[in-house]
Coordinates of C-alpha atoms in Angstrom, one line a residue:
Chain A
M1 CA -0.8 0.1 0.1
S2 CA 2.4 2.7 -1.1
V3 CA 1.5 6.6 -0.7
T4 CA 1.6 6.6 -5.1
L5 CA -0.7 4.0 -5.1
F6 CA -2.8 5.4 -2.6
A7 CA -2.5 8.6 -4.5
V8 CA -3.8 7.9 -7.6
Q9 CA -6.9 5.6 -5.8
T10 CA -7.9 9.0 -4.1
L11 CA -7.6 10.9 -7.3
N12 CA -9.8 8.2 -9.1
G13 CA -11.8 8.0 -6.5
L14 CA -12.5 12.1 -6.7
Q15 CA -13.0 11.6 -10.3
L16 CA -15.6 8.8 -9.4
G17 CA -17.1 11.3 -7.0
I18 CA -17.6 14.7 -9.4
L19 CA -19.1 11.9 -12.3
L20 CA -21.7 10.9 -9.1
F21 CA -22.2 14.7 -8.1
L22 CA -22.7 15.7 -11.8
I23 CA -25.8 13.1 -12.1
A24 CA -26.9 13.3 -8.2
A25 CA -27.7 17.6 -8.6
G26 CA -30.0 16.8 -11.5
L27 CA -31.8 14.1 -9.2
T28 CA -31.8 16.0 -6.5
L29 CA -33.1 19.3 -7.9
V30 CA -35.9 17.3 -10.0
F31 CA -36.5 15.4 -6.6
G32 CA -36.1 18.0 -4.1
V33 CA -38.4 21.0 -6.1
M34 CA -41.0 18.2 -7.7
D35 CA -40.9 15.6 -5.3
F36 CA -40.3 13.4 -8.4
I37 CA -38.4 10.3 -8.0
N38 CA -36.6 9.7 -12.0
L39 CA -35.2 6.7 -12.1
A40 CA -34.7 7.5 -16.0
H41 CA -32.5 10.0 -14.6
G42 CA -29.5 7.5 -15.2
V43 CA -30.3 6.5 -18.7
Q44 CA -29.8 10.3 -19.1
Y45 CA -25.9 9.5 -18.5
M46 CA -26.1 7.1 -20.9
L47 CA -27.6 8.7 -23.9
G48 CA -25.1 11.5 -23.1
A49 CA -22.6 8.4 -24.0
Y50 CA -23.8 7.7 -27.0
L51 CA -24.8 10.9 -28.6
A52 CA -21.5 11.8 -28.1
V53 CA -20.3 8.4 -29.9
A54 CA -22.5 9.1 -33.2
A55 CA -21.6 13.4 -33.0
Y56 CA -18.1 12.5 -32.7
A57 CA -18.9 9.7 -36.1
V58 CA -19.9 12.7 -37.9
T59 CA -17.9 15.3 -37.0
G60 CA -14.8 14.3 -36.3
T61 CA -14.0 16.0 -33.3
F62 CA -14.5 16.0 -29.4
W63 CA -15.7 19.2 -29.0
G64 CA -17.9 18.8 -31.7
A65 CA -19.3 16.2 -30.4
L66 CA -19.6 17.5 -26.9
V67 CA -21.2 20.5 -28.2
I68 CA -23.9 18.7 -30.0
A69 CA -24.3 15.7 -27.3
L70 CA -25.1 18.1 -24.1
V71 CA -28.1 19.6 -26.8
G72 CA -29.2 16.6 -27.7
A73 CA -29.4 15.6 -23.9
L74 CA -31.1 18.5 -23.5
L75 CA -33.8 18.1 -26.3
V76 CA -34.6 14.6 -25.2
G77 CA -34.5 15.4 -21.3
L78 CA -37.5 18.2 -21.8
A79 CA -38.7 16.1 -24.6
L80 CA -39.4 12.8 -21.3
E81 CA -40.7 16.5 -19.2
M82 CA -43.8 17.2 -21.8
L83 CA -44.3 14.1 -23.4
I84 CA -44.6 12.1 -19.3
F85 CA -43.3 12.8 -16.4
R86 CA -45.2 16.7 -16.4
H87 CA -48.5 13.7 -15.6
L88 CA -46.9 12.5 -13.1
Y89 CA -45.9 15.0 -10.9
D90 CA -49.1 15.3 -9.0
R91 CA -49.2 11.2 -8.6
D92 CA -47.4 9.1 -5.6
H93 CA -43.5 7.9 -5.7
L94 CA -44.9 4.6 -6.9
D95 CA -46.4 5.7 -10.2
Q96 CA -43.4 7.2 -10.8
V97 CA -41.1 4.8 -10.0
L98 CA -43.4 2.4 -12.6
A99 CA -42.8 4.6 -15.6
T100 CA -39.4 5.9 -15.0
F101 CA -38.7 1.9 -14.5
G102 CA -40.0 1.3 -18.3
I103 CA -38.3 4.1 -19.5
I104 CA -35.3 2.8 -18.3
L105 CA -36.2 -0.6 -20.2
F106 CA -37.4 1.3 -23.3
L107 CA -33.9 3.1 -23.9
N108 CA -32.1 0.6 -22.7
E109 CA -33.3 -1.1 -25.2
A110 CA -33.5 0.5 -28.1
V111 CA -29.7 2.2 -27.7
K112 CA -29.0 -1.4 -28.1
V113 CA -31.4 -2.1 -31.2
I114 CA -29.5 1.3 -32.4
W115 CA -26.1 1.0 -32.1
G116 CA -25.7 -2.8 -30.6
A117 CA -25.3 -4.2 -27.8
A118 CA -21.1 -4.6 -27.9
P119 CA -19.3 -1.6 -25.9
L120 CA -18.1 1.5 -28.1
T121 CA -15.4 4.2 -27.3
L122 CA -15.1 7.8 -27.8
P123 CA -11.7 8.8 -29.1
M124 CA -10.3 11.3 -26.2
P125 CA -9.2 14.9 -27.1
E126 CA -5.9 15.2 -28.7
L127 CA -5.1 18.1 -26.5
L128 CA -5.8 16.1 -23.7
S129 CA -4.5 13.1 -23.9
G130 CA -0.9 11.9 -22.7
S131 CA 0.1 12.1 -18.9
I132 CA 2.0 14.1 -16.7
V133 CA 4.2 13.6 -13.8
L134 CA 1.9 14.6 -10.4
M135 CA 4.6 13.6 -7.6
D136 CA 7.8 11.4 -8.0
G137 CA 6.7 8.1 -9.5
L138 CA 3.4 9.4 -9.9
L139 CA 2.0 9.7 -13.4
Y140 CA -1.4 11.0 -14.1
P141 CA -3.4 11.1 -17.6
V142 CA -3.9 14.6 -18.2
Y143 CA -8.0 13.4 -19.5
R144 CA -8.8 12.3 -16.3
I145 CA -7.6 16.0 -14.3
A146 CA -9.2 18.0 -16.6
L147 CA -12.5 15.9 -15.8
I148 CA -11.8 16.7 -12.3
V149 CA -11.5 19.9 -12.7
A150 CA -14.7 20.6 -15.3
G151 CA -16.6 18.6 -12.7
L152 CA -15.5 21.0 -9.7
A153 CA -15.9 24.6 -12.0
V154 CA -19.6 23.0 -12.9
A155 CA -20.2 22.4 -8.8
G156 CA -18.8 26.2 -8.9
L157 CA -21.2 27.7 -11.4
L158 CA -23.9 25.2 -9.8
Y159 CA -23.4 27.1 -6.8
I160 CA -23.4 30.2 -7.3
L161 CA -26.4 29.7 -10.0
V162 CA -28.5 27.9 -7.4
A163 CA -27.3 30.0 -4.7
K164 CA -26.7 33.4 -6.0
T165 CA -29.4 33.7 -9.0
R166 CA -33.0 35.0 -8.8
A167 CA -33.8 31.8 -11.1
G168 CA -31.4 29.4 -8.1
M169 CA -33.3 31.5 -5.6
L170 CA -37.0 30.3 -6.9
V171 CA -35.2 26.6 -8.0
R172 CA -34.4 26.7 -4.0
A173 CA -37.8 28.2 -2.8
G174 CA -39.8 25.3 -4.6
A175 CA -37.7 22.9 -3.2
T176 CA -39.1 24.4 0.3
N177 CA -42.6 24.7 -0.7
A178 CA -44.0 24.9 -4.4
P179 CA -47.5 25.8 -3.6
M180 CA -46.1 29.1 -2.2
V181 CA -44.3 29.6 -5.0
A182 CA -46.8 29.1 -7.2
A183 CA -49.0 31.1 -5.0
L184 CA -46.6 33.9 -5.5
G185 CA -47.1 34.1 -9.4
V186 CA -44.2 32.4 -10.3
N187 CA -44.4 29.9 -13.7
I188 CA -44.2 26.6 -11.3
R189 CA -44.4 24.1 -14.2
R190 CA -41.9 26.3 -15.9
L191 CA -39.5 26.5 -13.7
F192 CA -40.3 22.5 -13.4
M193 CA -39.5 22.1 -17.5
L194 CA -36.2 24.2 -16.8
V195 CA -35.0 22.3 -13.7
F196 CA -35.5 19.4 -15.0
G197 CA -34.1 19.7 -18.7
F198 CA -30.5 21.2 -16.8
G199 CA -30.5 18.1 -14.6
A200 CA -31.0 16.3 -17.5
M201 CA -28.0 18.0 -19.2
L202 CA -25.9 17.5 -16.1
A203 CA -26.1 13.7 -16.4
G204 CA -25.5 14.1 -20.4
F205 CA -22.1 15.6 -19.2
A206 CA -21.4 13.6 -16.9
G207 CA -21.7 10.5 -19.6
I208 CA -20.0 12.1 -22.5
L209 CA -17.3 13.5 -19.8
A210 CA -17.2 9.4 -19.0
A211 CA -17.4 8.3 -22.5
P212 CA -13.4 8.4 -23.0
I213 CA -12.1 6.7 -20.4
L214 CA -15.2 3.8 -19.4
V215 CA -16.8 1.6 -21.7
V216 CA -19.8 3.2 -23.6
E217 CA -22.5 0.4 -23.3
P218 CA -26.7 -0.3 -23.2
G219 CA -27.1 -0.5 -19.0
M220 CA -23.9 1.8 -18.8
G221 CA -26.0 4.3 -16.2
D222 CA -28.5 1.9 -14.3
N223 CA -26.1 1.1 -11.9
L224 CA -24.3 4.9 -11.9
L225 CA -28.4 5.7 -11.1
I226 CA -28.5 3.9 -8.2
L227 CA -25.0 4.9 -6.5
A228 CA -26.4 8.8 -7.0
F229 CA -29.6 7.6 -5.5
V230 CA -27.4 7.0 -2.5
V231 CA -25.6 10.4 -3.0
I232 CA -28.7 12.1 -2.3
V233 CA -30.2 9.8 0.0
I234 CA -27.0 10.4 2.5
G235 CA -26.3 14.1 1.7
G236 CA -30.5 14.9 2.5
I237 CA -32.9 15.0 -0.7
G238 CA -32.8 18.2 -2.2
S239 CA -29.7 20.1 -1.4
I240 CA -26.9 21.1 -3.6
R241 CA -24.3 21.0 -0.6
G242 CA -25.2 17.4 0.5
A243 CA -25.1 16.1 -3.3
F244 CA -21.9 17.3 -3.3
L245 CA -19.9 16.4 -0.1
A246 CA -21.5 12.9 -0.3
A247 CA -20.8 12.5 -4.3
L248 CA -16.9 12.8 -3.2
I249 CA -18.1 10.8 0.2
V250 CA -19.3 7.9 -1.6
G251 CA -16.4 8.4 -4.5
L252 CA -14.0 8.4 -2.0
V253 CA -15.0 5.4 -0.2
D254 CA -16.0 3.2 -3.0
T255 CA -13.0 3.6 -5.0
L256 CA -10.7 3.8 -2.5
G257 CA -12.9 0.5 -1.0
R258 CA -12.0 -1.7 -4.0
G259 CA -8.2 -0.9 -3.7
F260 CA -7.6 -1.8 -0.8
A261 CA -10.1 -3.9 0.7
T262 CA -8.7 -6.9 0.2
D263 CA -4.6 -5.6 2.0
I264 CA -7.0 -4.5 4.9
A265 CA -9.0 -8.3 4.6
K266 CA -5.4 -9.8 4.8
L267 CA -4.4 -8.6 8.5
A268 CA -7.3 -10.3 9.6
L269 CA -7.7 -13.4 7.8
S270 CA -5.5 -15.8 5.9
P271 CA -5.1 -14.3 2.0
S272 CA -7.6 -17.0 0.6
A273 CA -10.9 -16.1 2.6
A274 CA -9.3 -12.3 2.1
N275 CA -9.3 -12.7 -1.9
D276 CA -13.0 -13.5 -0.9
V277 CA -13.9 -11.3 1.3
G278 CA -12.0 -8.2 0.5
P279 CA -13.9 -7.6 -3.2
A280 CA -17.1 -8.4 -1.8
I281 CA -16.8 -5.7 1.1
A282 CA -15.9 -3.4 -1.4
S283 CA -19.0 -3.4 -3.4
M284 CA -20.3 -3.3 -0.2
L285 CA -19.0 -0.3 1.6
I286 CA -21.5 2.4 0.4
Y287 CA -24.6 0.2 1.5
V288 CA -23.2 0.2 4.6
L289 CA -22.6 3.6 4.6
M290 CA -25.4 4.5 4.0
A291 CA -27.5 2.7 5.5
A292 CA -25.5 3.8 8.7
V293 CA -26.4 7.0 8.2
L294 CA -30.0 7.0 7.4
F295 CA -30.2 4.7 11.0
F296 CA -28.7 8.2 13.0
R297 CA -30.1 10.7 10.4
P298 CA -32.9 9.4 8.9
T299 CA -33.0 12.6 6.6
G300 CA -29.7 12.6 5.4
L301 CA -26.5 14.6 6.4
F302 CA -27.3 18.2 5.0
P303 CA -30.9 17.7 5.2
A304 CA -32.9 20.8 2.8
R305 CA -34.8 23.0 5.0
G306 CA -37.8 22.5 5.0
G307 CA -38.1 19.5 3.4
Chain B
M1 CA -73.3 1.9 -6.9
T2 CA -72.6 2.2 -2.8
D3 CA -75.5 1.9 -1.0
A4 CA -75.6 5.6 1.0
S5 CA -77.3 4.0 3.6
F6 CA -74.4 1.3 4.3
P7 CA -71.4 3.5 3.5
R8 CA -69.1 1.7 5.7
T9 CA -69.9 -1.6 5.3
R10 CA -71.2 -2.7 2.2
P11 CA -68.2 -2.3 0.0
R12 CA -65.9 -3.9 2.3
A13 CA -68.2 -6.9 1.9
R14 CA -68.3 -6.8 -1.8
R15 CA -65.1 -6.4 -2.3
W16 CA -64.2 -9.5 -0.4
S17 CA -66.8 -11.9 -2.0
R18 CA -65.0 -10.1 -5.7
E19 CA -61.3 -10.4 -4.0
A20 CA -62.8 -14.8 -3.1
L21 CA -64.5 -15.0 -6.5
L22 CA -61.4 -14.4 -8.2
A23 CA -58.9 -15.8 -6.0
S24 CA -61.7 -19.5 -6.6
V25 CA -61.1 -18.9 -10.3
L26 CA -57.3 -18.1 -10.0
F27 CA -56.9 -21.4 -8.0
A28 CA -59.6 -23.4 -9.9
L29 CA -57.2 -22.6 -13.7
F30 CA -53.7 -23.4 -11.3
A31 CA -55.2 -27.0 -10.6
A32 CA -56.9 -28.0 -13.9
L33 CA -53.7 -26.8 -16.3
P34 CA -51.9 -29.5 -15.9
V35 CA -55.1 -31.9 -17.3
V36 CA -55.6 -30.0 -20.1
A37 CA -51.9 -29.5 -20.8
A38 CA -51.3 -33.1 -20.7
A39 CA -54.7 -33.7 -23.0
M40 CA -52.9 -31.0 -25.4
D41 CA -49.7 -32.8 -25.0
D42 CA -48.2 -29.4 -24.3
T43 CA -45.3 -29.6 -21.5
F44 CA -43.7 -26.2 -22.0
I45 CA -46.9 -24.4 -20.7
V46 CA -46.4 -26.5 -17.2
F47 CA -42.9 -25.8 -16.8
F48 CA -44.1 -22.0 -17.2
T49 CA -46.8 -21.8 -15.1
I50 CA -44.6 -23.0 -12.0
R51 CA -42.6 -19.7 -12.9
V52 CA -45.8 -18.2 -12.9
M53 CA -46.8 -19.7 -9.1
V54 CA -43.6 -19.2 -8.2
F55 CA -43.6 -15.0 -9.1
A56 CA -47.2 -15.1 -7.6
I57 CA -46.2 -15.7 -4.2
A58 CA -43.8 -13.0 -3.9
A59 CA -46.0 -11.1 -5.8
V60 CA -48.5 -11.7 -3.6
S61 CA -45.3 -11.3 -0.4
L62 CA -44.9 -7.8 -1.4
S63 CA -48.4 -6.9 -2.3
L64 CA -48.9 -7.6 1.7
I65 CA -46.4 -5.2 2.7
L66 CA -46.8 -2.7 -0.2
G67 CA -50.8 -2.8 -0.9
Y68 CA -51.9 -2.8 2.9
G69 CA -49.0 -1.6 4.5
A70 CA -47.8 1.3 1.9
M71 CA -43.9 -0.2 2.2
V72 CA -42.5 0.5 -1.0
S73 CA -39.8 -2.3 -0.9
F74 CA -37.1 -2.2 -3.6
G75 CA -35.5 -5.2 -2.3
H76 CA -37.5 -7.5 -2.2
A77 CA -35.9 -9.9 -5.1
A78 CA -33.2 -10.3 -2.0
Y79 CA -35.3 -12.3 -0.4
I80 CA -36.2 -14.7 -3.4
G81 CA -32.4 -15.1 -3.7
L82 CA -31.5 -15.5 -0.4
G83 CA -34.2 -18.5 -0.5
A84 CA -33.0 -19.8 -3.8
Y85 CA -29.5 -20.1 -2.4
S86 CA -30.4 -21.3 0.4
V87 CA -31.8 -24.5 -0.7
A88 CA -28.7 -24.4 -3.4
I89 CA -25.8 -24.1 -1.0
L90 CA -27.5 -27.3 1.5
A91 CA -27.7 -28.9 -1.7
E92 CA -24.3 -28.0 -2.3
H93 CA -23.1 -29.9 0.3
G94 CA -25.1 -32.4 0.4
V95 CA -28.5 -31.9 2.6
W96 CA -31.5 -32.3 0.2
D97 CA -33.6 -32.9 2.5
V98 CA -37.2 -30.4 2.8
T99 CA -37.6 -30.8 6.7
V100 CA -33.5 -29.0 6.6
S101 CA -34.0 -26.8 3.8
L102 CA -37.2 -25.4 4.5
P103 CA -36.8 -24.2 8.1
V104 CA -33.1 -23.2 7.0
T105 CA -34.5 -21.1 4.4
L106 CA -37.1 -19.4 6.5
A107 CA -34.6 -18.8 9.4
V108 CA -32.6 -16.9 7.2
T109 CA -35.3 -15.2 5.2
G110 CA -36.9 -14.4 8.1
L111 CA -33.5 -13.2 10.1
F112 CA -32.5 -11.2 7.0
A113 CA -35.8 -9.7 7.3
L114 CA -36.0 -8.5 10.9
V115 CA -32.2 -7.4 10.9
T116 CA -33.2 -5.1 8.0
G117 CA -36.6 -4.6 8.2
A118 CA -35.8 -3.0 12.3
I119 CA -33.1 -0.5 10.5
S120 CA -35.6 0.4 7.3
L121 CA -38.5 0.8 9.0
K122 CA -37.2 4.1 10.8
T123 CA -37.5 5.7 8.1
R124 CA -40.3 6.8 5.9
G125 CA -41.3 7.2 1.8
V126 CA -38.4 7.6 -0.6
Y127 CA -35.8 6.9 2.2
F128 CA -37.7 3.7 3.2
I129 CA -37.2 2.5 -0.8
M130 CA -33.8 3.7 -1.4
I131 CA -32.9 1.6 2.1
T132 CA -34.4 -1.2 1.3
L133 CA -32.6 -1.5 -2.2
A134 CA -29.0 -0.4 -0.5
F135 CA -29.8 -3.7 1.5
G136 CA -31.1 -6.0 -1.6
Q137 CA -28.1 -4.5 -3.4
M138 CA -25.6 -6.0 0.1
A139 CA -27.3 -9.2 -0.4
Y140 CA -26.6 -8.9 -4.5
Y141 CA -22.6 -8.7 -4.3
T142 CA -22.6 -10.8 -1.7
A143 CA -24.0 -13.2 -3.5
T144 CA -21.6 -12.4 -6.5
S145 CA -18.5 -12.7 -4.2
L146 CA -19.5 -16.4 -2.8
S147 CA -16.9 -17.7 -5.3
A148 CA -16.8 -21.3 -3.9
Y149 CA -20.9 -21.1 -4.9
G150 CA -20.2 -20.0 -8.6
G151 CA -19.8 -16.4 -7.3
D152 CA -21.1 -14.1 -10.9
D153 CA -21.8 -17.4 -12.7
G154 CA -24.5 -19.0 -10.6
L155 CA -24.6 -22.5 -9.1
T156 CA -26.2 -25.5 -10.2
M157 CA -27.8 -27.9 -8.2
W158 CA -28.2 -31.6 -9.6
G159 CA -31.8 -32.7 -8.7
R160 CA -34.5 -31.2 -6.8
T161 CA -34.8 -31.1 -2.8
E162 CA -36.3 -34.3 -1.3
I163 CA -39.2 -34.8 1.1
L164 CA -38.4 -37.6 3.7
G165 CA -35.8 -39.2 1.7
S166 CA -38.3 -39.5 -1.4
T167 CA -37.5 -38.4 -5.1
A168 CA -41.2 -37.5 -5.8
L169 CA -40.6 -34.2 -6.8
T170 CA -38.5 -35.0 -9.9
D171 CA -42.1 -35.8 -11.2
R172 CA -43.1 -32.6 -12.8
T173 CA -46.5 -32.7 -11.9
T174 CA -46.2 -33.5 -8.3
F175 CA -43.6 -30.2 -8.6
Y176 CA -46.6 -28.4 -9.9
Y177 CA -48.6 -28.5 -7.5
V178 CA -46.6 -28.5 -4.4
V179 CA -45.8 -24.8 -6.2
L180 CA -49.3 -24.6 -6.1
G181 CA -50.2 -25.7 -3.1
C182 CA -47.5 -23.6 -1.5
L183 CA -49.2 -20.1 -3.3
L184 CA -52.6 -21.7 -2.0
L185 CA -51.0 -21.4 1.6
C186 CA -49.3 -18.1 0.9
Y187 CA -53.0 -16.4 0.1
A188 CA -54.5 -17.9 2.5
L189 CA -51.9 -16.6 5.3
A190 CA -51.8 -13.2 4.0
R191 CA -55.8 -13.2 3.3
M192 CA -56.2 -14.4 6.9
I193 CA -54.0 -11.5 7.7
V194 CA -55.5 -9.1 6.0
A195 CA -58.4 -9.6 7.1
S196 CA -57.7 -9.7 11.3
R197 CA -57.2 -7.0 13.7
F198 CA -53.6 -7.5 12.8
G199 CA -54.0 -6.4 9.5
R200 CA -56.3 -3.4 9.9
V201 CA -53.7 -1.9 12.1
L202 CA -51.4 -2.3 9.1
Q203 CA -54.0 -0.8 7.0
G204 CA -54.6 2.2 9.5
A205 CA -50.9 3.1 9.7
K206 CA -51.2 3.2 6.0
Q207 CA -53.9 5.7 5.8
S208 CA -52.6 7.9 9.2
E209 CA -50.1 7.2 11.5
M210 CA -51.0 9.9 13.6
R211 CA -54.7 9.1 14.1
L212 CA -53.5 5.5 15.1
R213 CA -51.0 6.8 17.6
A214 CA -53.3 8.4 18.9
V215 CA -55.7 5.7 20.3
G216 CA -52.4 3.9 21.8
L217 CA -51.2 2.2 18.9
D218 CA -47.2 2.3 17.7
P219 CA -47.5 1.1 14.1
Y220 CA -43.6 0.0 13.4
P221 CA -43.8 -3.3 15.4
Y222 CA -47.0 -4.3 13.6
R223 CA -45.0 -3.1 10.1
L224 CA -42.1 -5.5 11.3
V225 CA -44.2 -8.2 11.8
A226 CA -45.3 -8.0 8.0
Y227 CA -42.0 -7.2 6.4
V228 CA -40.6 -10.4 8.5
I229 CA -43.6 -12.7 6.9
A230 CA -43.5 -11.2 3.6
G231 CA -39.6 -11.5 3.4
M232 CA -40.2 -14.9 4.5
M233 CA -42.9 -15.9 1.7
A234 CA -40.6 -14.3 -0.6
G235 CA -38.0 -16.4 0.9
L236 CA -40.5 -19.7 0.1
S237 CA -40.9 -18.3 -3.5
G238 CA -36.9 -18.9 -3.6
A239 CA -36.8 -21.8 -2.6
L240 CA -39.1 -22.9 -4.9
L241 CA -37.9 -20.9 -8.1
A242 CA -34.1 -22.6 -7.1
N243 CA -35.9 -25.9 -7.2
A244 CA -38.1 -25.1 -10.8
A245 CA -35.0 -24.3 -12.4
E246 CA -32.4 -26.2 -10.3
F247 CA -29.8 -23.1 -10.4
V248 CA -29.3 -20.0 -8.6
S249 CA -27.7 -16.7 -9.8
P250 CA -27.2 -13.7 -8.4
A251 CA -29.5 -12.6 -11.2
Y252 CA -32.3 -13.4 -8.7
M253 CA -31.6 -10.4 -6.2
S254 CA -31.1 -7.7 -8.9
W255 CA -32.4 -4.1 -8.7
H256 CA -34.2 -4.9 -11.8
R257 CA -35.8 -8.1 -10.5
S258 CA -37.1 -6.3 -7.4
G259 CA -38.8 -3.0 -9.7
E260 CA -40.4 -5.8 -11.8
L261 CA -41.7 -7.6 -8.6
I262 CA -43.4 -4.1 -7.8
V263 CA -44.6 -4.0 -11.7
M264 CA -46.3 -7.2 -11.1
V265 CA -48.3 -6.0 -8.0
V266 CA -49.2 -2.5 -9.1
L267 CA -50.3 -4.4 -12.4
G268 CA -52.1 -6.6 -11.0
G269 CA -53.7 -4.1 -8.5
L270 CA -53.0 -2.4 -5.7
G271 CA -54.1 -3.6 -2.6
S272 CA -55.7 -6.8 -3.8
L273 CA -53.8 -10.0 -3.0
A274 CA -55.3 -12.0 -5.9
G275 CA -55.0 -9.0 -8.2
A276 CA -50.7 -9.8 -7.3
I277 CA -51.4 -13.2 -8.7
V278 CA -53.1 -11.9 -11.5
G279 CA -50.1 -9.2 -12.3
A280 CA -47.1 -11.5 -11.7
A281 CA -48.6 -14.3 -14.3
S282 CA -49.9 -11.0 -17.0
F283 CA -46.2 -10.2 -16.0
L284 CA -44.6 -12.9 -17.2
I285 CA -47.3 -13.9 -20.1
L286 CA -46.8 -10.5 -21.0
E287 CA -43.2 -10.9 -21.4
E288 CA -43.5 -14.0 -23.1
V289 CA -45.5 -13.4 -26.2
L290 CA -43.6 -10.6 -26.6
S291 CA -40.5 -11.8 -26.2
H292 CA -41.7 -14.6 -29.3
I293 CA -42.7 -11.1 -31.5
T294 CA -39.3 -9.3 -31.2
Q295 CA -36.0 -10.4 -29.8
H296 CA -36.2 -6.4 -28.6
W297 CA -39.3 -7.1 -26.4
R298 CA -38.6 -4.4 -24.1
L299 CA -39.3 -2.1 -26.6
L300 CA -42.8 -2.5 -26.3
F301 CA -42.8 -3.8 -22.8
G302 CA -41.4 -0.4 -21.4
P303 CA -44.0 2.1 -23.6
F304 CA -46.7 -0.5 -22.4
L305 CA -45.8 0.4 -18.7
V306 CA -45.4 3.5 -18.7
L307 CA -49.1 3.8 -20.5
V308 CA -50.6 1.4 -17.7
V309 CA -49.6 4.0 -15.0
L310 CA -50.8 6.7 -17.3
F311 CA -53.7 5.7 -17.8
G312 CA -54.7 2.2 -16.1
R313 CA -55.3 3.6 -13.1
G314 CA -56.2 0.6 -10.2
G315 CA -54.3 -2.0 -11.7
L316 CA -55.9 -4.7 -13.9
I317 CA -58.1 -5.5 -11.3
A318 CA -60.1 -2.7 -11.9
L319 CA -61.2 -4.2 -15.2
I320 CA -62.9 -7.0 -13.9
P321 CA -66.8 -6.0 -13.9
G322 CA -68.0 -4.9 -10.6
G323 CA -64.9 -3.8 -10.0
R324 CA -64.6 -0.8 -7.5
K325 CA -65.0 2.7 -8.4
Q326 CA -62.0 5.1 -7.8

């Protein structure tokens, strides 16, 4: 368990945390503002990645693909909102879970039909390929650093947007008491639609960023969706700050757990038993974390006020 | 259609008889099916219906806590998996007899439900959905890491559970009626629970927890007991599933499977146990039929689900004539 390895794993954990935050931000806003459980949020992440791959095939540049895929993710999000989701806001959570589950089944399969079941890749932009030396003996890919920086920048922007602007104020007010905001003359439907489209775009952005370093395949959003739900539940539903901190915690715990659980298990167990137990514990770690957080704080670490 | 002079008692009596009628029809159909299949010389339909009944048990158990207790468990598939693995792991060690495997299955699933339920029921609403999902995922990852028992690839059982040393279950028709018997038993138990004082507290907690507390009842222990019973029932269905497929795999516990169980219950109609059986049957039949039309059957099933949610309130059971009005 050398220092270099630990540093690399920490950076990888940060990077997973950033991706999780981009997905969780939209999820938690939609949930906090509209009280809407959107299981289909994970497929937005997948669509972002696929749209980027498709757009790359046409434009031949990463940056062109990035822009086109972002717009595409936004449009798909808005279309889903108008066609299906807006009819479900007043329904109970069960109906929302079912309908969005149906959308997951459909979109995962549609992607398989259009692009095939085989994993695809998106080439890295030339500008960001290669590695740099961060410290003695630690070579880290530029793209991954850029991903962390881009994610942090978006997080910062989002913070300013939510905390300092009028639109952000309305969103926060909506999360606390939507009927009251509507009574004050705000077009809450349009606000919902904007929040929704914006969240879908953020998830798509995460998908685009992840495409060059992970494989693009059907169902790639499903596991990340579950992780993102873990993040918003730990962070406190509706809280951007909570989602950010929880995303970093989950990203780090998961990555470091996977990296070192077997080594730590070896301290107490025989090597073969540790090889068995280590990966299982690593996969479970964040769920144990979530169960523990909910046991002591049933509404998460940073519950949105009034929620 | 409600008689205004008896607003409280009449609808309940009618609903009960309708439920009982539907259940009798369903069980009569199940009982007659092997005979019809034998006449048609069709063995597939018997295998298929065994699967339907196995999932109907799980759906009934979920309906008990979801439909009557408003506990949206998103980790119910874990109990199917735990039940299946209990049987398969015992078989792997040469223990085949039902006198051992059944109590073990019920103990394992009951204990898991007791521990996780005690924690989960501290939370409400979406937090409950998520924490049950988390426990389901823990069970799933445990199964994938059991390298001694196949890990990701699953574990093959080389035969079926024995009953006091007899291998009667290898006979397809016998096994069919054993599964049917289990379904009948679970349905009757759930029916009894719902109609009992215990069941009324459960439904009261669903309507208004505050009102229940006001009359001096704490819903927590009631919910927990119901949750444990439902978990054990799903565990039984898992034990039967392992026997039906002679194979177990972590995929039994994936969160998609939990989602499908919820779909079955809601498709059939919330608040009706017979509806859960109808839901499980229609889900599996639809899956089977659609997958014959195209291998991409989810392309059709997904939108169907969305349409059911948007326009088909009350589930399939509301389509049956004489249904209650919303």
